[in-house]
Coordinates of C-alpha atoms (C1' of nucleotides) and ligand atoms in Angstrom, one line a residue:
Chain P
X1 CA 24.8 16.3 26.9
X2 CA 22.9 14.9 23.9
X3 CA 19.2 14.7 24.3
X4 CA 19.1 11.1 23.8
X5 CA 17.7 10.8 20.3
X6 CA 19.9 8.0 18.9
X7 CA 22.7 9.6 17.1
X8 CA 21.9 12.7 14.9
X9 CA 19.8 15.8 14.8
X10 CA 18.7 14.7 11.3
X11 CA 15.1 14.8 10.5
X12 CA 13.2 11.5 10.5
X13 CA 11.8 11.0 7.0
X14 CA 8.2 11.7 6.6
X15 CA 7.5 8.4 4.8
X16 CA 9.1 6.5 7.7
X17 CA 7.2 8.4 10.3
X18 CA 3.9 7.7 8.5
X19 CA 4.7 4.0 8.4
X20 CA 5.5 3.7 12.0
X21 CA 1.8 3.8 13.2
X22 CA 1.2 0.9 10.8
X23 CA 3.9 -1.2 12.4
X24 CA 2.4 -0.3 15.9
X25 CA -1.0 -1.5 14.9
X26 CA 0.4 -4.6 13.4
X27 CA 2.6 -5.3 16.5
X28 CA -0.4 -4.8 18.8
X29 CA -2.3 -7.5 16.9
X30 CA 0.7 -9.8 17.0
X31 CA 1.1 -9.2 20.7
X32 CA -2.6 -10.2 21.2
X33 CA -1.8 -13.5 19.5
X34 CA 0.8 -14.1 22.1
X35 CA 4.0 -13.4 20.1
X36 CA 6.9 -12.4 22.2
X37 CA 9.5 -11.9 19.4
X38 CA 9.1 -10.8 15.8
X39 CA 11.6 -10.3 13.0
X40 CA 11.6 -7.7 10.2
X41 CA 11.4 -10.5 7.7
X42 CA 8.2 -11.6 9.3
X43 CA 6.6 -8.1 9.6
X44 CA 7.6 -7.3 6.0
X45 CA 6.1 -10.5 4.6
X46 CA 2.8 -9.9 6.5
X47 CA 2.7 -6.2 5.6
X48 CA 3.7 -6.5 2.0
X49 CA 6.8 -4.2 2.3
X50 CA 10.5 -4.6 2.0
X51 CA 12.3 -6.1 5.1
X52 CA 15.2 -3.7 4.9
X53 CA 12.7 -0.9 5.0
X54 CA 11.3 -2.2 8.3
X55 CA 14.8 -2.3 10.0
X56 CA 15.7 1.0 8.5
X57 CA 12.4 2.6 9.7
X58 CA 12.9 1.1 13.2
X59 CA 16.5 2.2 13.3
X60 CA 15.3 5.8 13.8
X61 CA 14.0 4.8 17.1
X62 CA 16.3 3.7 20.1
X63 CA 15.2 0.0 19.6
X64 CA 17.8 -2.6 18.7
X65 CA 17.0 -5.9 17.2
X66 CA 18.7 -9.2 18.0
X67 CA 20.3 -11.2 15.3
X68 CA 18.4 -14.4 14.4
X69 CA 15.7 -13.6 16.8
X70 CA 14.3 -10.2 15.7
X71 CA 12.7 -7.6 18.1
X72 CA 11.1 -8.1 21.4
X73 CA 7.4 -7.3 20.9
X74 CA 6.5 -5.5 24.1
X75 CA 9.6 -3.2 24.3
X76 CA 9.2 -2.4 20.6
X77 CA 5.6 -1.4 21.0
X78 CA 6.5 0.8 24.1
X79 CA 9.4 2.4 22.3
X80 CA 7.4 3.1 19.1
X81 CA 4.5 4.7 21.2
X82 CA 6.8 6.9 23.1
X83 CA 8.9 7.7 20.0
X84 CA 5.7 8.7 18.1
X85 CA 4.5 10.9 21.0
X86 CA 1.4 8.7 21.8
X87 CA 2.2 8.0 25.5
X88 CA 2.1 11.7 26.6
X89 CA -1.5 13.2 26.0
X90 CA -1.1 16.7 24.5
X91 CA -3.9 19.2 24.7
X92 CA -5.4 20.8 21.7
X93 CA -8.1 23.3 20.6
X94 CA -10.4 22.7 17.8
X95 CA -11.5 25.5 15.5
X96 CA -14.6 25.0 13.4
X97 CA -17.3 22.7 14.8
X98 CA -19.1 21.7 11.6
X99 CA -19.4 18.2 10.2
X100 CA -15.8 17.2 10.3
X101 CA -15.0 19.1 13.5
X102 CA -17.9 17.4 15.3
X103 CA -16.9 14.1 14.1
X104 CA -13.3 14.6 15.5
X105 CA -14.9 15.6 18.8
X106 CA -16.9 12.4 18.9
X107 CA -13.9 10.4 18.2
X108 CA -12.7 8.4 21.1
X109 CA -9.5 7.2 19.2
X110 CA -7.5 10.3 19.3
X111 CA -6.9 10.3 23.0
X112 CA -5.2 6.9 22.8
X113 CA -2.8 8.5 20.2
X114 CA -1.8 11.4 22.4
X115 CA -4.3 14.0 21.5
X116 CA -7.1 15.6 23.8
X117 CA -9.3 18.4 22.6
X118 CA -10.0 20.6 25.6
X119 CA -12.0 23.3 24.0
X120 CA -13.5 24.2 20.7
X121 CA -14.3 27.5 18.9
X122 CA -16.8 28.5 16.3
X123 CA -18.7 31.6 15.2
X124 CA -22.2 29.8 14.6
X125 CA -24.6 30.8 17.5
X126 CA -26.2 27.3 17.0
X127 CA -23.1 25.6 18.5
X128 CA -21.4 28.2 20.6
X129 CA -22.2 27.6 24.2
X130 CA -23.0 23.9 23.6
X131 CA -20.8 20.9 24.7
X132 CA -19.7 17.8 22.7
X133 CA -18.4 14.8 24.5
X134 CA -17.5 17.1 27.3
X135 CA -15.7 19.5 25.3
X136 CA -17.1 23.2 25.7
X137 CA -17.5 25.3 22.5
X138 CA -16.7 28.9 22.8
X139 CA -17.1 31.9 20.3
X140 CA -13.7 32.4 18.5
X141 CA -13.5 35.9 20.1
X142 CA -13.1 34.2 23.4
X143 CA -9.9 32.6 22.1
X144 CA -8.6 36.0 20.9
X145 CA -9.2 37.7 24.1
X146 CA -8.2 35.1 26.8
X147 CA -6.4 31.9 25.5
X148 CA -2.8 33.0 25.3
X149 CA -1.8 30.1 27.5
X150 CA -2.9 26.6 27.4
X151 CA -2.8 24.2 24.4
X152 CA -0.2 24.9 21.7
X153 CA -1.8 22.5 19.1
X154 CA -4.8 23.6 17.1
X155 CA -7.1 21.5 14.8
X156 CA -8.3 23.5 11.8
X157 CA -11.7 22.5 10.4
X158 CA -13.3 25.7 9.2
X159 CA -14.6 26.3 5.7
X160 CA -12.0 27.0 2.8
X161 CA -12.7 30.6 2.7
X162 CA -11.9 31.2 6.4
X163 CA -8.8 29.1 6.7
X164 CA -6.1 31.8 6.5
X165 CA -8.1 34.2 8.7
X166 CA -8.6 31.6 11.4
X167 CA -5.0 30.4 11.0
X168 CA -3.8 33.9 11.9
X169 CA -5.9 34.1 14.9
X170 CA -4.6 30.7 16.0
X171 CA -1.0 31.8 15.7
X172 CA -1.6 35.1 17.4
X173 CA -3.2 33.1 20.3
X174 CA -0.1 31.1 20.8
X175 CA -0.8 27.9 18.7
X176 CA 2.5 26.4 17.5
X177 CA 1.3 23.4 15.6
X178 CA -1.7 23.3 13.2
X179 CA -3.4 20.1 12.1
X180 CA -5.0 21.5 8.9
X181 CA -7.9 19.5 7.5
X182 CA -8.8 22.0 4.9
X183 CA -7.5 21.6 1.2
X184 CA -6.0 25.1 1.5
X185 CA -2.3 25.7 1.9
X186 CA -2.1 28.1 4.9
X187 CA 0.6 30.6 5.3
X188 CA 2.5 30.8 8.6
X189 CA 6.0 31.6 9.9
X190 CA 8.8 29.1 9.8
X191 CA 8.5 28.4 13.6
X192 CA 4.9 27.0 13.2
X193 CA 4.4 23.4 12.4
X194 CA 1.7 22.7 9.8
X195 CA 0.4 19.2 9.2
X196 CA -1.9 19.0 6.2
X197 CA -4.5 16.1 6.2
X198 CA -6.7 16.8 3.3
X199 CA -9.0 13.9 2.7
X200 CA -9.7 15.0 -0.8
X201 CA -6.1 14.7 -1.7
X202 CA -6.3 11.0 -0.8
X203 CA -9.4 10.6 -2.8
X204 CA -7.7 12.2 -5.8
X205 CA -5.0 9.6 -5.5
X206 CA -7.4 6.7 -5.2
X207 CA -9.4 7.9 -8.2
X208 CA -6.3 8.2 -10.3
X209 CA -5.0 4.8 -9.3
X210 CA -8.3 3.3 -10.2
X211 CA -8.4 4.9 -13.6
X212 CA -5.0 3.7 -14.4
X213 CA -5.8 0.0 -13.3
X214 CA -9.0 -0.1 -15.3
X215 CA -7.5 1.3 -18.4
X216 CA -4.6 -1.1 -18.4
X217 CA -6.5 -4.1 -17.8
X218 CA -8.8 -3.4 -20.8
Chain T
X1 CA -5.4 4.8 -30.6
X2 CA -4.2 6.4 -27.6
X3 CA -6.6 7.0 -24.7
X4 CA -5.8 10.6 -24.7
X5 CA -3.9 10.9 -21.4
X6 CA -1.3 13.4 -22.6
X7 CA 1.7 11.4 -23.7
X8 CA 2.8 8.3 -21.6
X9 CA 1.3 5.5 -19.7
X10 CA 3.6 6.4 -16.8
X11 CA 2.1 6.8 -13.3
X12 CA 1.5 10.4 -12.1
X13 CA 3.7 10.7 -8.9
X14 CA 1.5 10.4 -5.7
X15 CA 3.1 13.6 -4.3
X16 CA 2.0 15.5 -7.3
X17 CA -1.5 14.1 -7.1
X18 CA -1.8 15.1 -3.5
X19 CA -0.8 18.7 -4.3
X20 CA -3.4 19.1 -7.2
X21 CA -6.4 19.5 -4.8
X22 CA -4.5 22.2 -3.1
X23 CA -4.1 24.0 -6.3
X24 CA -7.8 23.5 -7.0
X25 CA -8.8 25.2 -3.7
X26 CA -6.5 28.0 -4.3
X27 CA -7.6 28.5 -7.9
X28 CA -11.3 28.6 -6.8
X29 CA -10.6 31.2 -4.3
X30 CA -8.6 33.2 -7.0
X31 CA -11.5 32.8 -9.3
X32 CA -13.9 34.3 -6.6
X33 CA -11.7 37.3 -6.6
X34 CA -12.2 37.7 -10.3
X35 CA -8.9 36.5 -11.6
X36 CA -8.9 35.4 -15.2
X37 CA -5.3 34.4 -15.6
X38 CA -2.8 33.2 -13.2
X39 CA 0.9 32.2 -13.6
X40 CA 2.9 29.5 -11.9
X41 CA 5.2 32.3 -10.4
X42 CA 2.1 33.7 -8.6
X43 CA 0.6 30.5 -7.5
X44 CA 4.0 29.3 -6.1
X45 CA 4.7 32.6 -4.1
X46 CA 1.1 32.5 -2.7
X47 CA 1.4 28.8 -1.7
X48 CA 5.0 28.9 -0.7
X49 CA 6.1 26.2 -3.1
X50 CA 8.6 26.1 -6.0
X51 CA 7.4 27.6 -9.2
X52 CA 8.7 24.8 -11.4
X53 CA 6.9 22.3 -9.2
X54 CA 3.5 24.0 -10.0
X55 CA 4.3 23.8 -13.8
X56 CA 5.6 20.2 -13.6
X57 CA 2.6 19.1 -11.5
X58 CA 0.1 20.8 -13.9
X59 CA 2.0 19.3 -16.8
X60 CA 0.5 15.9 -16.0
X61 CA -2.9 17.2 -16.9
X62 CA -3.7 18.3 -20.5
X63 CA -3.7 21.9 -19.5
X64 CA -1.1 24.2 -21.5
X65 CA 0.0 27.5 -20.1
X66 CA 0.8 30.6 -22.2
X67 CA 4.1 32.3 -22.1
X68 CA 4.2 35.5 -20.2
X69 CA 0.5 35.1 -19.3
X70 CA 0.1 32.0 -17.3
X71 CA -2.9 29.7 -17.3
X72 CA -6.4 30.6 -17.9
X73 CA -8.2 30.2 -14.4
X74 CA -11.5 28.7 -15.6
X75 CA -10.3 26.1 -17.9
X76 CA -7.6 25.2 -15.4
X77 CA -10.1 24.5 -12.7
X78 CA -12.2 22.5 -15.0
X79 CA -9.4 20.4 -16.3
X80 CA -8.1 19.8 -12.7
X81 CA -11.5 18.8 -11.6
X82 CA -12.0 16.3 -14.4
X83 CA -8.3 15.1 -14.3
X84 CA -8.9 14.4 -10.5
X85 CA -12.0 12.5 -11.0
X86 CA -14.1 15.1 -9.1
X87 CA -16.7 15.8 -11.9
X88 CA -18.0 12.3 -12.2
X89 CA -19.7 11.2 -9.0
X90 CA -18.7 7.6 -8.1
X91 CA -20.9 5.5 -5.9
X92 CA -19.4 3.9 -2.7
X93 CA -20.3 1.6 0.1
X94 CA -19.2 2.4 3.6
X95 CA -18.3 -0.5 6.1
X96 CA -18.3 0.2 9.8
X97 CA -20.7 3.0 11.0
X98 CA -18.9 4.0 14.2
X99 CA -17.7 7.5 15.1
X100 CA -15.6 7.9 12.0
X101 CA -17.9 6.2 9.6
X102 CA -20.9 8.3 10.9
X103 CA -18.8 11.5 10.5
X104 CA -18.1 10.6 6.9
X105 CA -21.8 10.0 6.3
X106 CA -22.7 13.3 7.7
X107 CA -20.1 15.1 5.5
X108 CA -21.6 17.0 2.8
X109 CA -18.2 17.8 1.1
X110 CA -17.5 14.4 -0.3
X111 CA -20.1 14.5 -3.0
X112 CA -18.6 17.7 -4.4
X113 CA -15.3 15.7 -4.7
X114 CA -16.7 12.9 -6.8
X115 CA -17.9 10.4 -4.0
X116 CA -21.3 9.5 -2.9
X117 CA -22.0 6.8 -0.3
X118 CA -25.1 4.8 -1.4
X119 CA -25.2 2.3 1.4
X120 CA -23.5 1.4 4.5
X121 CA -22.9 -2.0 6.3
X122 CA -22.3 -2.8 10.0
X123 CA -23.0 -5.7 12.4
X124 CA -24.1 -3.6 15.4
X125 CA -28.0 -4.1 15.8
X126 CA -28.2 -0.6 17.2
X127 CA -27.3 1.0 13.8
X128 CA -28.4 -1.7 11.3
X129 CA -31.8 -0.8 9.8
X130 CA -31.3 3.0 10.5
X131 CA -30.6 5.7 8.0
X132 CA -28.1 8.4 8.2
X133 CA -28.4 11.4 5.8
X134 CA -30.5 9.3 3.6
X135 CA -27.9 6.5 3.5
X136 CA -29.4 3.1 4.5
X137 CA -27.4 0.9 6.9
X138 CA -27.6 -2.7 6.3
X139 CA -26.2 -5.8 8.1
X140 CA -22.9 -6.8 6.5
X141 CA -24.4 -10.3 5.6
X142 CA -26.7 -8.5 3.2
X143 CA -23.6 -7.2 1.3
X144 CA -22.2 -10.9 1.2
X145 CA -25.4 -12.2 -0.2
X146 CA -26.7 -9.6 -2.7
X147 CA -24.3 -6.8 -3.5
X148 CA -22.2 -8.3 -6.3
X149 CA -23.2 -5.3 -8.6
X150 CA -23.3 -1.7 -7.7
X151 CA -20.4 0.3 -6.3
X152 CA -16.9 -0.8 -6.7
X153 CA -15.5 1.7 -4.2
X154 CA -15.5 0.7 -0.5
X155 CA -14.8 2.9 2.6
X156 CA -13.3 1.0 5.4
X157 CA -14.0 2.3 8.9
X158 CA -14.2 -0.9 11.1
X159 CA -12.1 -1.5 14.2
X160 CA -8.5 -2.5 13.8
X161 CA -9.1 -6.1 14.7
X162 CA -11.8 -6.7 12.0
X163 CA -10.0 -4.8 9.2
X164 CA -8.6 -7.8 7.3
X165 CA -11.8 -9.8 7.7
X166 CA -14.1 -7.1 6.3
X167 CA -11.5 -6.3 3.6
X168 CA -11.9 -9.9 2.4
X169 CA -15.7 -9.5 2.4
X170 CA -15.5 -6.4 0.4
X171 CA -13.2 -7.9 -2.2
X172 CA -15.3 -11.0 -2.7
X173 CA -18.3 -8.7 -3.1
X174 CA -16.8 -6.9 -6.1
X175 CA -15.1 -3.9 -4.4
X176 CA -12.1 -2.8 -6.5
X177 CA -10.9 0.2 -4.6
X178 CA -10.6 0.4 -0.7
X179 CA -10.3 3.8 1.0
X180 CA -8.8 2.4 4.3
X181 CA -9.1 4.7 7.3
X182 CA -7.8 2.0 9.8
X183 CA -4.0 2.1 10.7
X184 CA -3.9 -1.5 9.5
X185 CA -2.0 -2.6 6.4
X186 CA -4.6 -4.7 4.7
X187 CA -3.8 -7.4 2.3
X188 CA -5.3 -7.7 -1.1
X189 CA -4.5 -8.9 -4.6
X190 CA -2.5 -6.7 -7.0
X191 CA -5.8 -5.7 -8.9
X192 CA -7.3 -4.0 -6.0
X193 CA -6.5 -0.4 -5.3
X194 CA -5.9 0.6 -1.6
X195 CA -5.7 4.1 -0.4
X196 CA -4.5 4.3 3.2
X197 CA -5.6 7.3 5.0
X198 CA -4.6 6.9 8.7
X199 CA -5.1 10.1 10.6
X200 CA -2.9 8.9 13.3
X201 CA 0.0 8.7 10.9
X202 CA -0.4 12.4 10.4
X203 CA -0.5 13.0 14.0
X204 CA 2.7 11.0 14.5
X205 CA 4.3 13.3 11.8
X206 CA 3.0 16.5 13.5
X207 CA 4.2 15.4 17.0
X208 CA 7.7 14.6 15.6
X209 CA 8.0 17.9 13.8
X210 CA 6.9 19.8 17.0
X211 CA 9.5 17.9 19.1
X212 CA 12.3 18.7 16.7
X213 CA 11.3 22.5 16.4
X214 CA 11.0 22.8 20.2
X215 CA 14.3 21.0 20.9
X216 CA 16.2 23.0 18.3
X217 CA 15.0 26.4 19.4
X218 CA 16.1 25.7 23.0
Chain F
dT1 C1' 8.8 47.8 -35.4
dC2 C1' 12.1 46.7 -32.0
dT3 C1' 13.5 45.5 -27.3
dA4 C1' 13.1 44.0 -22.7
dA5 C1' 11.0 41.3 -19.3
dT6 C1' 8.2 37.3 -18.0
dT7 C1' 6.7 33.0 -18.5
dA8 C1' 5.8 27.7 -19.7
dA9 C1' 8.2 23.9 -20.7
dA10 C1' 12.0 20.6 -21.2
dG11 C1' 15.8 18.6 -19.5
dA12 C1' 19.9 18.5 -16.2
dA13 C1' 21.5 18.5 -11.6
dT14 C1' 20.7 17.7 -7.1
dA15 C1' 18.4 15.8 -3.2
dT16 C1' 15.7 12.2 -1.0
dA17 C1' 14.0 7.6 -0.4
dT18 C1' 14.1 2.8 -1.3
dT19 C1' 16.2 -1.4 -2.4
dC20 C1' 20.2 -4.3 -2.8
dT21 C1' 24.5 -6.1 -0.9
dT22 C1' 27.8 -7.0 2.5
dT23 C1' 29.1 -8.1 7.2
dA24 C1' 28.9 -9.6 11.7
dT25 C1' 26.3 -11.9 15.1
dT26 C1' 24.0 -15.7 17.4
dA27 C1' 20.6 -19.3 18.1
dA28 C1' 19.7 -23.8 16.9
dA29 C1' 21.0 -28.0 14.8
dA30 C1' 24.5 -31.4 13.7
Chain I
dT1 C1' 32.0 -28.2 19.8
dT2 C1' 31.3 -27.0 15.2
dT3 C1' 28.4 -26.0 11.5
dT4 C1' 24.4 -24.0 9.5
dA5 C1' 20.8 -20.8 8.7
dA6 C1' 18.5 -16.5 10.0
dT7 C1' 18.9 -12.1 11.1
dA8 C1' 20.0 -6.8 12.2
dA9 C1' 22.5 -3.2 10.8
dA10 C1' 25.4 -0.4 7.8
dG11 C1' 26.5 1.2 3.7
dA12 C1' 26.2 1.1 -1.6
dA13 C1' 23.4 1.2 -5.5
dT14 C1' 19.3 2.3 -7.6
dA15 C1' 15.0 4.7 -8.1
dT16 C1' 12.2 8.6 -7.4
dA17 C1' 11.1 13.4 -6.6
dT18 C1' 12.5 18.1 -6.4
dT19 C1' 15.0 22.0 -7.8
dC20 C1' 17.9 24.4 -11.0
dT21 C1' 19.1 25.7 -15.7
dT22 C1' 18.3 26.6 -20.3
dT23 C1' 15.4 27.6 -24.2
dA24 C1' 11.8 29.6 -26.8
dA25 C1' 7.7 32.1 -27.0
dT26 C1' 5.2 36.3 -26.6
dT27 C1' 3.2 40.1 -24.4
dA28 C1' 3.8 44.9 -23.2
dG29 C1' 6.3 48.8 -23.7
dA30 C1' 9.8 51.8 -26.0
Ligands
LIG1 N1 -16.7 17.3 6.2 C1 -15.7 16.5 5.9 O1 -15.8 15.3 6.0 C2 -14.5 17.1 5.3 C3 -13.6 16.2 4.6 C4 -12.4 16.7 4.2 C5 -12.1 18.1 4.3 N2 -12.9 18.9 4.9 C6 -12.6 20.2 5.0 O2 -12.7 20.7 6.4 C7 -13.3 21.9 6.5 C8 -14.5 21.9 7.3 O3 -15.4 21.0 6.6 P1 -16.8 20.8 7.2 O4 -17.6 19.9 6.3 O5 -16.8 20.4 8.6 O6 -17.5 22.3 7.1 P2 -18.7 22.9 7.8 O7 -19.2 24.0 7.1 O8 -19.6 21.7 8.2 O9 -18.1 23.4 9.3 C9 -17.2 24.5 9.2 C10 -17.5 25.2 10.7 O10 -16.6 26.3 10.7 C11 -17.4 27.3 11.5 N3 -16.5 28.6 11.1 C12 -16.7 29.4 10.1 N4 -16.0 30.5 10.2 C13 -15.4 30.4 11.4 C14 -14.5 31.3 12.0 N5 -14.0 32.4 11.5 N6 -14.0 30.9 13.2 C15 -14.4 29.7 13.8 N7 -15.3 28.9 13.1 C16 -15.7 29.2 12.0 C17 -18.7 27.3 10.8 O11 -19.5 27.9 11.7 C18 -18.9 25.7 10.9 O12 -19.4 25.4 12.0 C19 -13.4 22.5 5.1 O13 -12.3 23.3 4.8 C20 -13.4 21.2 4.2 O14 -13.0 21.5 3.0 C21 -14.1 18.4 5.4
LIG2 N1 -12.8 7.6 15.1 C1 -11.9 8.4 14.5 O1 -11.9 9.6 14.4 C2 -10.7 7.6 13.8 C3 -9.6 8.4 13.4 C4 -8.6 7.7 12.8 C5 -8.7 6.4 12.4 N2 -9.7 5.7 12.9 C6 -9.8 4.2 12.7 O2 -11.1 3.9 11.9 C7 -11.5 2.8 12.3 C8 -13.0 3.0 13.0 O3 -12.8 3.8 14.1 P1 -14.1 4.3 14.8 O4 -13.6 5.2 15.9 O5 -15.2 4.8 14.1 O6 -14.5 3.0 15.6 P2 -15.9 2.5 16.2 O7 -15.6 1.4 17.2 O8 -16.6 3.7 16.7 O9 -16.7 2.0 14.8 C9 -16.4 0.8 14.2 C10 -17.7 0.2 13.6 O10 -17.5 -0.9 12.9 C11 -18.4 -1.8 13.1 N3 -18.0 -3.3 12.9 C12 -17.4 -4.1 13.6 N4 -17.1 -5.2 13.1 C13 -17.7 -5.2 11.9 C14 -17.8 -6.0 10.8 N5 -17.3 -7.3 10.8 N6 -18.4 -5.6 9.7 C15 -19.0 -4.4 9.6 N7 -19.0 -3.5 10.6 C16 -18.3 -3.9 11.8 C17 -18.9 -1.6 14.6 O11 -20.1 -2.2 15.0 C18 -18.8 -0.1 14.7 O12 -19.9 0.4 14.4 C19 -10.7 2.2 13.4 O13 -9.9 1.3 12.8 C20 -9.9 3.4 13.9 O14 -8.5 3.0 14.3 C21 -10.8 6.3 13.6

DNA sequence: TCTAATTAAAGAATATATTCTTTATTAAAA
DNA sequence: TTTTAATAAAGAATATATTCTTTAATTAGA
């Protein structure tokens, strides 16, 4: 029996996946304004994208639109949230409670998007033993010794020089997906999912576009 | 006279720009280990990418490699940093001093990558008037009234519902580039650069890849 | 000095993603 | 009831990005 995922085992393109949370935010605002139905044409105009891209993106989910009417807002929101994995809250461990790690621990938004940090690990005696927003911080050795069960998602926010070392510890401890906030390309086996989120990479893109714009307008 | 940017006015592909900071991190680690030269073959093997992609990416900068030797590490680092705009520190304003905004203010890393927040704006009386890491926090009305000069880069970390409103205020106040951390697609004129950095989008991609992996291994 | 191996770089081929075109549907208007 | 306009969806065409292939350079070794 098929697992229900529309038609094929094919990978959903990453660009499409990245756009979906944008649609979601947009739809939630539209819902607040009382809209019951919404068409791809309308979404596209409002968001400044191509209308056929909207329908193609949404076609990866199991939602179907209605000709001349568009999509029903509420079911679309529900389907998108569940498709994106935001309805089930996954547990995660966080590695490296520095400035960025602390910020993520303080963030209340993540839980709404399906991620809950249940423990954090560091080596710094100043943070080990403490608690941030109810999340206990242990020494990384505690993870090595005990945590072979539990969360399979790990958030990596350690310094650049320790990235690979901590990655190995994470994988040995049973982590299957790594949300990597360091600008380092970490090496793992094929069965581990790595999601790179380097803020500096985005900064580089922004600087470049700004440079191009300002030199072309001169 | 040409402005010096290698050969063409063509845009550097965003995927290439996003990979460059990864090369940079890698090269800095290699430099620490005393390497003077490094080849694309070597970089590629270490980082798990295609060697020709490395040379193609680096060809957008003005660096040239040497046959049978590779690139000189130090000049390559310098060229990458300057190409990416990390050597000149640009000033920026931050809008929305909530959990994410505060985290960014506490971050010491950004300055190394060419961005320095010189002031922040909010509406919450609990934060307005305070200072975080030396950065003063003003009421957003102060920006409307006075700040027509100064930084042209703005960091947007306000709630979803206020994104568009604050965006307009930013643009009216002279902001030319917006680093948008909200999951909302903000609308601006063509001459404004928008860099979207929604953490939730990355989370969505990670969840999807994890789901695909776990269902294919069963 | 000559040969072999390694490499950067350019361009071709392939793969991927986006946009355009066509078709069929259907709600609303005539 | 019939016509019209708006739309989703599928597939084709185009654009973009990645990977493969070839070429020329040049260092190191014979
Ligand atoms: N701070 C930011 O806003 C920001 C932005 C973009 C990227 N980053 C990247 O995120 C990473 C963390 O940045 P940061 O500014 O939070 O650094 P940080 O130095 O403030 O924090 C790093 C933390 O990791 C801990 N650590 C070191 N070795 C460890 C180990 N072996 N096991 C467990 N924990 C260990 C340190 O004790 C420290 O608490 C860096 O790679 C940085 O490049 C940070
Ligand atoms: N917190 C996170 O880690 C995180 C992660 C990903 C994305 N985001 C996004 O970033 C944005 C901010 O998230 P947050 O968790 O920091 O929210 P938050 O509610 O903690 O902070 C928002 C801040 O914006 C201020 N604000 C509200 N209206 C304003 C206005 N008109 N002008 C200026 N300031 C105003 C608020 O007073 C508050 O201080 C949201 O859009 C969220 O979706 C946050």
